[in-house]
Amino acid sequence: MKEAYLYEKKDDVKVRCFLCNHRCMIKDGARGICNVRENQGGTLVSLVYGKVIARHVDPIEKKPLFHFLPGSRSYSIATVGCNFRCLFCQNADISQMPTDRNQIWGEETSPDAIVQDALRTRSATIAYTYTEPTVFFELALDTARLATRKGVRNVFVSNGYMTEECLKEIHPDLHGANVDLKGFTDRYYKELCGAKLEPVLRTLETMVNLGIWLEVTTLLIPRQNDSREELTELAKFLVGLDPGIPWHISRFHPTYKLTHIRATPPESIRMARDIGYEVGLKYVYTGNLPGDLGEKTYCHECREILIDRYGFSVQKHAIRDGRCPKCGAEIPGVWK
Ligand code: SF4
């Protein structure tokens, strides 16, 4: 049990959490929407501090981060809990455990032990992933600060619903992020995720302004967020932030509460990729389509293949000092 960061005490033993944009007002004895932060007599506590439910050494490509130390290892951790209720969650067994089963499990660990494990496994980064890192922020922040001092960088895989206060607190120690931009309508965010679109857009802007390396993922679900119009608007928004932001378009498979919807046809994924390039993005990738041409990194100037991938495996990595070896174009990303 750990006293939460980023909350304020209110009248009548209530507290206001401002870790994420739900900004829950929580009565004594109650929990926030994420169900892992509880008001105990006027003190907000994290119920998941040091309780790691998943830890794996993954290729960084699995996050997915394609322009951040390609081919490196990422020591990846999660606790249970999430501030979203995505009907299509692929990790609902752990992300929704506190909500669906009223359970909080996890192996006891500490920031120091996590960093030591990352060093032992020669991981270049620690990834806070699988569930939503915002809701285990105290563990993530303490670990990230220690990791930076030991030469290990930190990346979030997030739904982007954290507040600006949260981002500003961690940003010197947050080196990269893949943020889901799940759709581009409020209806989608409200009905399928239990959230709002606008705060996610603000987070993307803030990350760019703070200099956190950013990649964006959109899971394409048939007839939910896959219209040409919506994808064009979404891609234009990213171009407006920075055309060098890599956009990953990922294939949906029926899961959790959306088992009645078929998998995304590969042609929809490729249409979205074409739209991304048409509106001016420089790097658009296809996800969950192993062997697809959209897994490779092509130079945005001369179309030379710079990084050849199959699934999460890097077959060739030709970028030298952040530049295309053929035409010399600067390739946005974190390369060393
Ligand atoms: S982190 Fe949890 S308690 Fe805090 S505002 Fe978000 S959902 Fe509410």
mmCIF file of N, CA and C in Angstrom, residues 41-143:
data_model
loop_
_atom_site.group_PDB
_atom_site.id
_atom_site.type_symbol
_atom_site.label_atom_id
_atom_site.label_comp_id
_atom_site.label_asym_id
_atom_site.label_seq_id
_atom_site.Cartn_x
_atom_site.Cartn_y
_atom_site.Cartn_z
ATOM 1 N N GLY A 41 -9.757 6.876 4.608
ATOM 2 C CA GLY A 41 -9.802 7.893 5.664
ATOM 3 C C GLY A 41 -9.245 9.235 5.233
ATOM 4 N N GLY A 42 -9.427 9.586 3.949
ATOM 5 C CA GLY A 42 -8.953 10.888 3.474
ATOM 6 C C GLY A 42 -7.577 10.842 2.845
ATOM 7 N N THR A 43 -6.985 9.665 2.798
ATOM 8 C CA THR A 43 -5.705 9.483 2.103
ATOM 9 C C THR A 43 -5.927 8.567 0.905
ATOM 10 N N LEU A 44 -5.508 9.021 -0.279
ATOM 11 C CA LEU A 44 -5.660 8.166 -1.457
ATOM 12 C C LEU A 44 -4.462 7.229 -1.528
ATOM 13 N N VAL A 45 -4.732 5.940 -1.676
ATOM 14 C CA VAL A 45 -3.629 4.978 -1.751
ATOM 15 C C VAL A 45 -3.707 4.177 -3.052
ATOM 16 N N SER A 46 -2.521 3.790 -3.535
ATOM 17 C CA SER A 46 -2.447 2.878 -4.683
ATOM 18 C C SER A 46 -2.495 1.454 -4.145
ATOM 19 N N LEU A 47 -3.391 0.663 -4.678
ATOM 20 C CA LEU A 47 -3.529 -0.734 -4.226
ATOM 21 C C LEU A 47 -2.636 -1.683 -5.025
ATOM 22 N N VAL A 48 -1.902 -1.135 -6.015
ATOM 23 C CA VAL A 48 -1.105 -2.006 -6.899
ATOM 24 C C VAL A 48 0.391 -1.709 -6.830
ATOM 25 N N TYR A 49 0.791 -0.850 -5.907
ATOM 26 C CA TYR A 49 2.216 -0.506 -5.844
ATOM 27 C C TYR A 49 3.033 -1.771 -5.565
ATOM 28 N N GLY A 50 4.007 -2.044 -6.453
ATOM 29 C CA GLY A 50 4.892 -3.204 -6.245
ATOM 30 C C GLY A 50 4.226 -4.542 -6.479
ATOM 31 N N LYS A 51 3.023 -4.558 -7.059
ATOM 32 C CA LYS A 51 2.327 -5.838 -7.297
ATOM 33 C C LYS A 51 2.275 -6.095 -8.798
ATOM 34 N N VAL A 52 3.311 -6.733 -9.281
ATOM 35 C CA VAL A 52 3.443 -6.908 -10.726
ATOM 36 C C VAL A 52 2.736 -8.196 -11.157
ATOM 37 N N ILE A 53 1.806 -8.049 -12.095
ATOM 38 C CA ILE A 53 1.016 -9.208 -12.560
ATOM 39 C C ILE A 53 1.645 -9.848 -13.788
ATOM 40 N N ALA A 54 2.454 -9.074 -14.533
ATOM 41 C CA ALA A 54 3.099 -9.613 -15.747
ATOM 42 C C ALA A 54 4.470 -8.982 -15.883
ATOM 43 N N ARG A 55 5.446 -9.802 -16.261
ATOM 44 C CA ARG A 55 6.779 -9.275 -16.610
ATOM 45 C C ARG A 55 7.410 -10.201 -17.638
ATOM 46 N N HIS A 56 7.880 -9.591 -18.715
ATOM 47 C CA HIS A 56 8.483 -10.347 -19.810
ATOM 48 C C HIS A 56 9.577 -9.495 -20.438
ATOM 49 N N VAL A 57 10.545 -10.157 -21.040
ATOM 50 C CA VAL A 57 11.515 -9.429 -21.866
ATOM 51 C C VAL A 57 11.021 -9.540 -23.308
ATOM 52 N N ASP A 58 10.600 -8.434 -23.870
ATOM 53 C CA ASP A 58 10.023 -8.402 -25.222
ATOM 54 C C ASP A 58 10.956 -7.661 -26.171
ATOM 55 N N PRO A 59 10.846 -7.969 -27.459
ATOM 56 C CA PRO A 59 11.466 -7.049 -28.426
ATOM 57 C C PRO A 59 10.718 -5.721 -28.384
ATOM 58 N N ILE A 60 11.424 -4.621 -28.525
ATOM 59 C CA ILE A 60 10.780 -3.305 -28.476
ATOM 60 C C ILE A 60 9.730 -3.185 -29.595
ATOM 61 N N GLU A 61 9.927 -3.963 -30.660
ATOM 62 C CA GLU A 61 8.969 -3.935 -31.784
ATOM 63 C C GLU A 61 7.579 -4.375 -31.338
ATOM 64 N N LYS A 62 7.502 -5.137 -30.244
ATOM 65 C CA LYS A 62 6.206 -5.668 -29.814
ATOM 66 C C LYS A 62 5.328 -4.605 -29.171
ATOM 67 N N LYS A 63 5.909 -3.438 -28.832
ATOM 68 C CA LYS A 63 5.136 -2.438 -28.063
ATOM 69 C C LYS A 63 3.945 -1.865 -28.814
ATOM 70 N N PRO A 64 3.913 -1.480 -30.082
ATOM 71 C CA PRO A 64 5.040 -1.455 -30.995
ATOM 72 C C PRO A 64 5.738 -0.102 -30.976
ATOM 73 N N LEU A 65 7.082 -0.151 -30.935
ATOM 74 C CA LEU A 65 7.906 1.037 -31.176
ATOM 75 C C LEU A 65 8.900 0.649 -32.272
ATOM 76 N N PHE A 66 8.768 1.255 -33.428
ATOM 77 C CA PHE A 66 9.578 0.877 -34.588
ATOM 78 C C PHE A 66 10.733 1.844 -34.823
ATOM 79 N N HIS A 67 10.657 3.035 -34.194
ATOM 80 C CA HIS A 67 11.717 4.039 -34.410
ATOM 81 C C HIS A 67 12.431 4.324 -33.090
ATOM 82 N N PHE A 68 12.497 3.357 -32.227
ATOM 83 C CA PHE A 68 13.111 3.542 -30.918
ATOM 84 C C PHE A 68 13.992 2.326 -30.642
ATOM 85 N N LEU A 69 15.288 2.482 -30.835
ATOM 86 C CA LEU A 69 16.265 1.420 -30.568
ATOM 87 C C LEU A 69 15.839 0.080 -31.180
ATOM 88 N N PRO A 70 15.689 0.020 -32.510
ATOM 89 C CA PRO A 70 15.205 -1.214 -33.156
ATOM 90 C C PRO A 70 16.073 -2.415 -32.813
ATOM 91 N N GLY A 71 15.415 -3.540 -32.594
ATOM 92 C CA GLY A 71 16.126 -4.781 -32.313
ATOM 93 C C GLY A 71 16.549 -4.919 -30.857
ATOM 94 N N SER A 72 16.215 -3.932 -30.014
ATOM 95 C CA SER A 72 16.639 -4.012 -28.602
ATOM 96 C C SER A 72 15.585 -4.728 -27.761
ATOM 97 N N ARG A 73 15.990 -5.067 -26.532
ATOM 98 C CA ARG A 73 15.068 -5.720 -25.605
ATOM 99 C C ARG A 73 14.407 -4.693 -24.705
ATOM 100 N N SER A 74 13.169 -4.998 -24.352
ATOM 101 C CA SER A 74 12.433 -4.100 -23.464
ATOM 102 C C SER A 74 11.863 -4.918 -22.310
ATOM 103 N N TYR A 75 12.331 -4.626 -21.119
ATOM 104 C CA TYR A 75 11.837 -5.322 -19.929
ATOM 105 C C TYR A 75 10.446 -4.760 -19.618
ATOM 106 N N SER A 76 9.436 -5.610 -19.731
ATOM 107 C CA SER A 76 8.056 -5.117 -19.782
ATOM 108 C C SER A 76 7.275 -5.558 -18.550
ATOM 109 N N ILE A 77 6.621 -4.597 -17.914
ATOM 110 C CA ILE A 77 5.886 -4.918 -16.684
ATOM 111 C C ILE A 77 4.481 -4.322 -16.696
ATOM 112 N N ALA A 78 3.621 -4.917 -15.857
ATOM 113 C CA ALA A 78 2.264 -4.396 -15.671
ATOM 114 C C ALA A 78 1.771 -4.768 -14.283
ATOM 115 N N THR A 79 0.865 -3.958 -13.774
ATOM 116 C CA THR A 79 0.035 -4.379 -12.640
ATOM 117 C C THR A 79 -1.379 -4.560 -13.192
ATOM 118 N N VAL A 80 -2.296 -5.005 -12.364
ATOM 119 C CA VAL A 80 -3.687 -5.080 -12.825
ATOM 120 C C VAL A 80 -4.282 -3.676 -12.837
ATOM 121 N N GLY A 81 -5.379 -3.508 -13.589
ATOM 122 C CA GLY A 81 -6.136 -2.252 -13.547
ATOM 123 C C GLY A 81 -6.059 -1.445 -14.822
ATOM 124 N N CYS A 82 -7.143 -0.705 -15.069
ATOM 125 C CA CYS A 82 -7.184 0.210 -16.207
ATOM 126 C C CYS A 82 -8.270 1.249 -15.947
ATOM 127 N N ASN A 83 -8.067 2.425 -16.525
ATOM 128 C CA ASN A 83 -9.070 3.497 -16.402
ATOM 129 C C ASN A 83 -10.032 3.514 -17.595
ATOM 130 N N PHE A 84 -9.853 2.597 -18.558
ATOM 131 C CA PHE A 84 -10.775 2.444 -19.680
ATOM 132 C C PHE A 84 -11.551 1.138 -19.510
ATOM 133 N N ARG A 85 -12.607 1.007 -20.317
ATOM 134 C CA ARG A 85 -13.397 -0.232 -20.315
ATOM 135 C C ARG A 85 -13.557 -0.733 -21.747
ATOM 136 N N CYS A 86 -12.470 -0.834 -22.467
ATOM 137 C CA CYS A 86 -12.556 -1.173 -23.892
ATOM 138 C C CYS A 86 -13.194 -2.554 -24.080
ATOM 139 N N LEU A 87 -14.220 -2.597 -24.897
ATOM 140 C CA LEU A 87 -14.948 -3.848 -25.124
ATOM 141 C C LEU A 87 -14.101 -4.860 -25.884
ATOM 142 N N PHE A 88 -13.011 -4.356 -26.492
ATOM 143 C CA PHE A 88 -12.165 -5.200 -27.338
ATOM 144 C C PHE A 88 -10.808 -5.450 -26.693
ATOM 145 N N CYS A 89 -10.697 -5.224 -25.388
ATOM 146 C CA CYS A 89 -9.385 -5.324 -24.721
ATOM 147 C C CYS A 89 -8.790 -6.726 -24.900
ATOM 148 N N GLN A 90 -7.527 -6.752 -25.303
ATOM 149 C CA GLN A 90 -6.855 -8.041 -25.512
ATOM 150 C C GLN A 90 -6.212 -8.560 -24.224
ATOM 151 N N ASN A 91 -6.162 -7.714 -23.205
ATOM 152 C CA ASN A 91 -5.593 -8.135 -21.913
ATOM 153 C C ASN A 91 -6.609 -7.955 -20.788
ATOM 154 N N ALA A 92 -7.884 -8.171 -21.099
ATOM 155 C CA ALA A 92 -8.941 -7.887 -20.125
ATOM 156 C C ALA A 92 -8.798 -8.738 -18.852
ATOM 157 N N ASP A 93 -8.196 -9.925 -18.989
ATOM 158 C CA ASP A 93 -8.059 -10.775 -17.795
ATOM 159 C C ASP A 93 -7.249 -10.084 -16.707
ATOM 160 N N ILE A 94 -6.293 -9.238 -17.097
ATOM 161 C CA ILE A 94 -5.528 -8.515 -16.075
ATOM 162 C C ILE A 94 -5.963 -7.044 -15.969
ATOM 163 N N SER A 95 -6.282 -6.415 -17.102
ATOM 164 C CA SER A 95 -6.624 -4.979 -17.027
ATOM 165 C C SER A 95 -7.948 -4.759 -16.297
ATOM 166 N N GLN A 96 -8.885 -5.673 -16.488
ATOM 167 C CA GLN A 96 -10.206 -5.497 -15.879
ATOM 168 C C GLN A 96 -10.408 -6.400 -14.648
ATOM 169 N N MET A 97 -9.343 -7.014 -14.171
ATOM 170 C CA MET A 97 -9.485 -7.902 -13.017
ATOM 171 C C MET A 97 -10.109 -7.199 -11.804
ATOM 172 N N PRO A 98 -9.658 -5.985 -11.458
ATOM 173 C CA PRO A 98 -10.266 -5.338 -10.277
ATOM 174 C C PRO A 98 -11.744 -5.010 -10.483
ATOM 175 N N THR A 99 -12.146 -4.787 -11.725
ATOM 176 C CA THR A 99 -13.522 -4.401 -12.020
ATOM 177 C C THR A 99 -14.413 -5.627 -12.241
ATOM 178 N N ASP A 100 -13.955 -6.556 -13.073
ATOM 179 C CA ASP A 100 -14.788 -7.718 -13.416
ATOM 180 C C ASP A 100 -14.835 -8.746 -12.294
ATOM 181 N N ARG A 101 -13.727 -8.858 -11.534
ATOM 182 C CA ARG A 101 -13.666 -9.929 -10.526
ATOM 183 C C ARG A 101 -13.401 -9.415 -9.115
ATOM 184 N N ASN A 102 -13.302 -8.097 -9.009
ATOM 185 C CA ASN A 102 -13.013 -7.482 -7.710
ATOM 186 C C ASN A 102 -11.780 -8.101 -7.048
ATOM 187 N N GLN A 103 -10.756 -8.337 -7.861
ATOM 188 C CA GLN A 103 -9.530 -8.940 -7.331
ATOM 189 C C GLN A 103 -8.325 -8.100 -7.736
ATOM 190 N N ILE A 104 -7.354 -8.041 -6.847
ATOM 191 C CA ILE A 104 -6.080 -7.381 -7.155
ATOM 192 C C ILE A 104 -4.969 -8.355 -6.803
ATOM 193 N N TRP A 105 -4.323 -8.882 -7.826
ATOM 194 C CA TRP A 105 -3.239 -9.824 -7.621
ATOM 195 C C TRP A 105 -1.942 -9.233 -8.146
ATOM 196 N N GLY A 106 -0.842 -9.820 -7.705
ATOM 197 C CA GLY A 106 0.447 -9.417 -8.255
ATOM 198 C C GLY A 106 1.568 -9.931 -7.381
ATOM 199 N N GLU A 107 2.703 -10.165 -8.017
ATOM 200 C CA GLU A 107 3.883 -10.639 -7.296
ATOM 201 C C GLU A 107 4.571 -9.434 -6.673
ATOM 202 N N GLU A 108 4.890 -9.519 -5.397
ATOM 203 C CA GLU A 108 5.520 -8.386 -4.706
ATOM 204 C C GLU A 108 6.912 -8.123 -5.291
ATOM 205 N N THR A 109 7.155 -6.869 -5.626
ATOM 206 C CA THR A 109 8.474 -6.497 -6.116
ATOM 207 C C THR A 109 8.715 -5.029 -5.775
ATOM 208 N N SER A 110 9.830 -4.494 -6.235
ATOM 209 C CA SER A 110 10.165 -3.108 -5.906
ATOM 210 C C SER A 110 10.793 -2.456 -7.125
ATOM 211 N N PRO A 111 10.832 -1.130 -7.180
ATOM 212 C CA PRO A 111 11.507 -0.466 -8.293
ATOM 213 C C PRO A 111 12.949 -0.953 -8.450
ATOM 214 N N ASP A 112 13.648 -1.108 -7.357
ATOM 215 C CA ASP A 112 15.044 -1.530 -7.436
ATOM 216 C C ASP A 112 15.156 -2.923 -8.068
ATOM 217 N N ALA A 113 14.285 -3.843 -7.658
ATOM 218 C CA ALA A 113 14.336 -5.207 -8.207
ATOM 219 C C ALA A 113 14.007 -5.190 -9.697
ATOM 220 N N ILE A 114 13.075 -4.342 -10.105
ATOM 221 C CA ILE A 114 12.708 -4.258 -11.529
ATOM 222 C C ILE A 114 13.900 -3.751 -12.346
ATOM 223 N N VAL A 115 14.546 -2.712 -11.850
ATOM 224 C CA VAL A 115 15.685 -2.147 -12.586
ATOM 225 C C VAL A 115 16.828 -3.162 -12.637
ATOM 226 N N GLN A 116 17.068 -3.855 -11.536
ATOM 227 C CA GLN A 116 18.129 -4.882 -11.528
ATOM 228 C C GLN A 116 17.845 -5.971 -12.547
ATOM 229 N N ASP A 117 16.586 -6.372 -12.641
ATOM 230 C CA ASP A 117 16.191 -7.391 -13.625
ATOM 231 C C ASP A 117 16.387 -6.886 -15.051
ATOM 232 N N ALA A 118 16.066 -5.627 -15.263
ATOM 233 C CA ALA A 118 16.245 -5.041 -16.602
ATOM 234 C C ALA A 118 17.723 -5.042 -16.980
ATOM 235 N N LEU A 119 18.576 -4.698 -16.015
ATOM 236 C CA LEU A 119 20.014 -4.693 -16.280
ATOM 237 C C LEU A 119 20.523 -6.110 -16.519
ATOM 238 N N ARG A 120 20.055 -7.041 -15.695
ATOM 239 C CA ARG A 120 20.504 -8.438 -15.809
ATOM 240 C C ARG A 120 20.142 -9.033 -17.175
ATOM 241 N N THR A 121 18.989 -8.645 -17.696
ATOM 242 C CA THR A 121 18.533 -9.185 -18.989
ATOM 243 C C THR A 121 19.014 -8.328 -20.167
ATOM 244 N N ARG A 122 19.886 -7.379 -19.872
ATOM 245 C CA ARG A 122 20.448 -6.481 -20.898
ATOM 246 C C ARG A 122 19.349 -5.817 -21.728
ATOM 247 N N SER A 123 18.353 -5.337 -21.017
ATOM 248 C CA SER A 123 17.253 -4.629 -21.674
ATOM 249 C C SER A 123 17.614 -3.151 -21.762
ATOM 250 N N ALA A 124 17.428 -2.581 -22.926
ATOM 251 C CA ALA A 124 17.750 -1.153 -23.118
ATOM 252 C C ALA A 124 16.682 -0.257 -22.507
ATOM 253 N N THR A 125 15.478 -0.822 -22.378
ATOM 254 C CA THR A 125 14.356 -0.025 -21.853
ATOM 255 C C THR A 125 13.546 -0.845 -20.861
ATOM 256 N N ILE A 126 12.797 -0.119 -20.050
ATOM 257 C CA ILE A 126 11.702 -0.738 -19.287
ATOM 258 C C ILE A 126 10.421 -0.219 -19.914
ATOM 259 N N ALA A 127 9.535 -1.145 -20.271
ATOM 260 C CA ALA A 127 8.242 -0.760 -20.838
ATOM 261 C C ALA A 127 7.160 -0.970 -19.785
ATOM 262 N N TYR A 128 6.328 0.033 -19.619
ATOM 263 C CA TYR A 128 5.194 -0.022 -18.698
ATOM 264 C C TYR A 128 4.006 -0.239 -19.625
ATOM 265 N N THR A 129 3.441 -1.433 -19.603
ATOM 266 C CA THR A 129 2.644 -1.873 -20.750
ATOM 267 C C THR A 129 1.632 -2.942 -20.324
ATOM 268 N N TYR A 130 1.020 -3.580 -21.283
ATOM 269 C CA TYR A 130 0.020 -4.655 -21.151
ATOM 270 C C TYR A 130 -1.308 -4.150 -20.581
ATOM 271 N N THR A 131 -1.261 -3.412 -19.447
ATOM 272 C CA THR A 131 -2.467 -2.760 -18.935
ATOM 273 C C THR A 131 -2.227 -1.260 -19.124
ATOM 274 N N GLU A 132 -2.790 -0.404 -18.271
ATOM 275 C CA GLU A 132 -2.570 1.032 -18.444
ATOM 276 C C GLU A 132 -1.581 1.558 -17.401
ATOM 277 N N PRO A 133 -0.392 1.984 -17.836
ATOM 278 C CA PRO A 133 0.612 2.420 -16.850
ATOM 279 C C PRO A 133 0.177 3.604 -16.002
ATOM 280 N N THR A 134 -0.715 4.436 -16.507
ATOM 281 C CA THR A 134 -1.140 5.585 -15.698
ATOM 282 C C THR A 134 -1.662 5.134 -14.339
ATOM 283 N N VAL A 135 -2.391 4.031 -14.300
ATOM 284 C CA VAL A 135 -3.012 3.640 -13.030
ATOM 285 C C VAL A 135 -2.025 2.955 -12.085
ATOM 286 N N PHE A 136 -0.814 2.642 -12.568
ATOM 287 C CA PHE A 136 0.229 2.222 -11.604
ATOM 288 C C PHE A 136 1.383 3.232 -11.623
ATOM 289 N N PHE A 137 0.984 4.489 -11.671
ATOM 290 C CA PHE A 137 1.933 5.583 -11.859
ATOM 291 C C PHE A 137 3.005 5.640 -10.768
ATOM 292 N N GLU A 138 2.636 5.407 -9.526
ATOM 293 C CA GLU A 138 3.626 5.516 -8.437
ATOM 294 C C GLU A 138 4.764 4.517 -8.656
ATOM 295 N N LEU A 139 4.413 3.287 -9.019
ATOM 296 C CA LEU A 139 5.440 2.274 -9.297
ATOM 297 C C LEU A 139 6.229 2.657 -10.548
ATOM 298 N N ALA A 140 5.515 3.128 -11.579
ATOM 299 C CA ALA A 140 6.191 3.493 -12.829
ATOM 300 C C ALA A 140 7.160 4.651 -12.605
ATOM 301 N N LEU A 141 6.723 5.671 -11.901
ATOM 302 C CA LEU A 141 7.580 6.848 -11.699
ATOM 303 C C LEU A 141 8.813 6.505 -10.862
ATOM 304 N N ASP A 142 8.618 5.805 -9.757
ATOM 305 C CA ASP A 142 9.762 5.450 -8.905
ATOM 306 C C ASP A 142 10.755 4.576 -9.676
ATOM 307 N N THR A 143 10.222 3.650 -10.470
ATOM 308 C CA THR A 143 11.087 2.763 -11.250
ATOM 309 C C THR A 143 11.803 3.537 -12.356
#
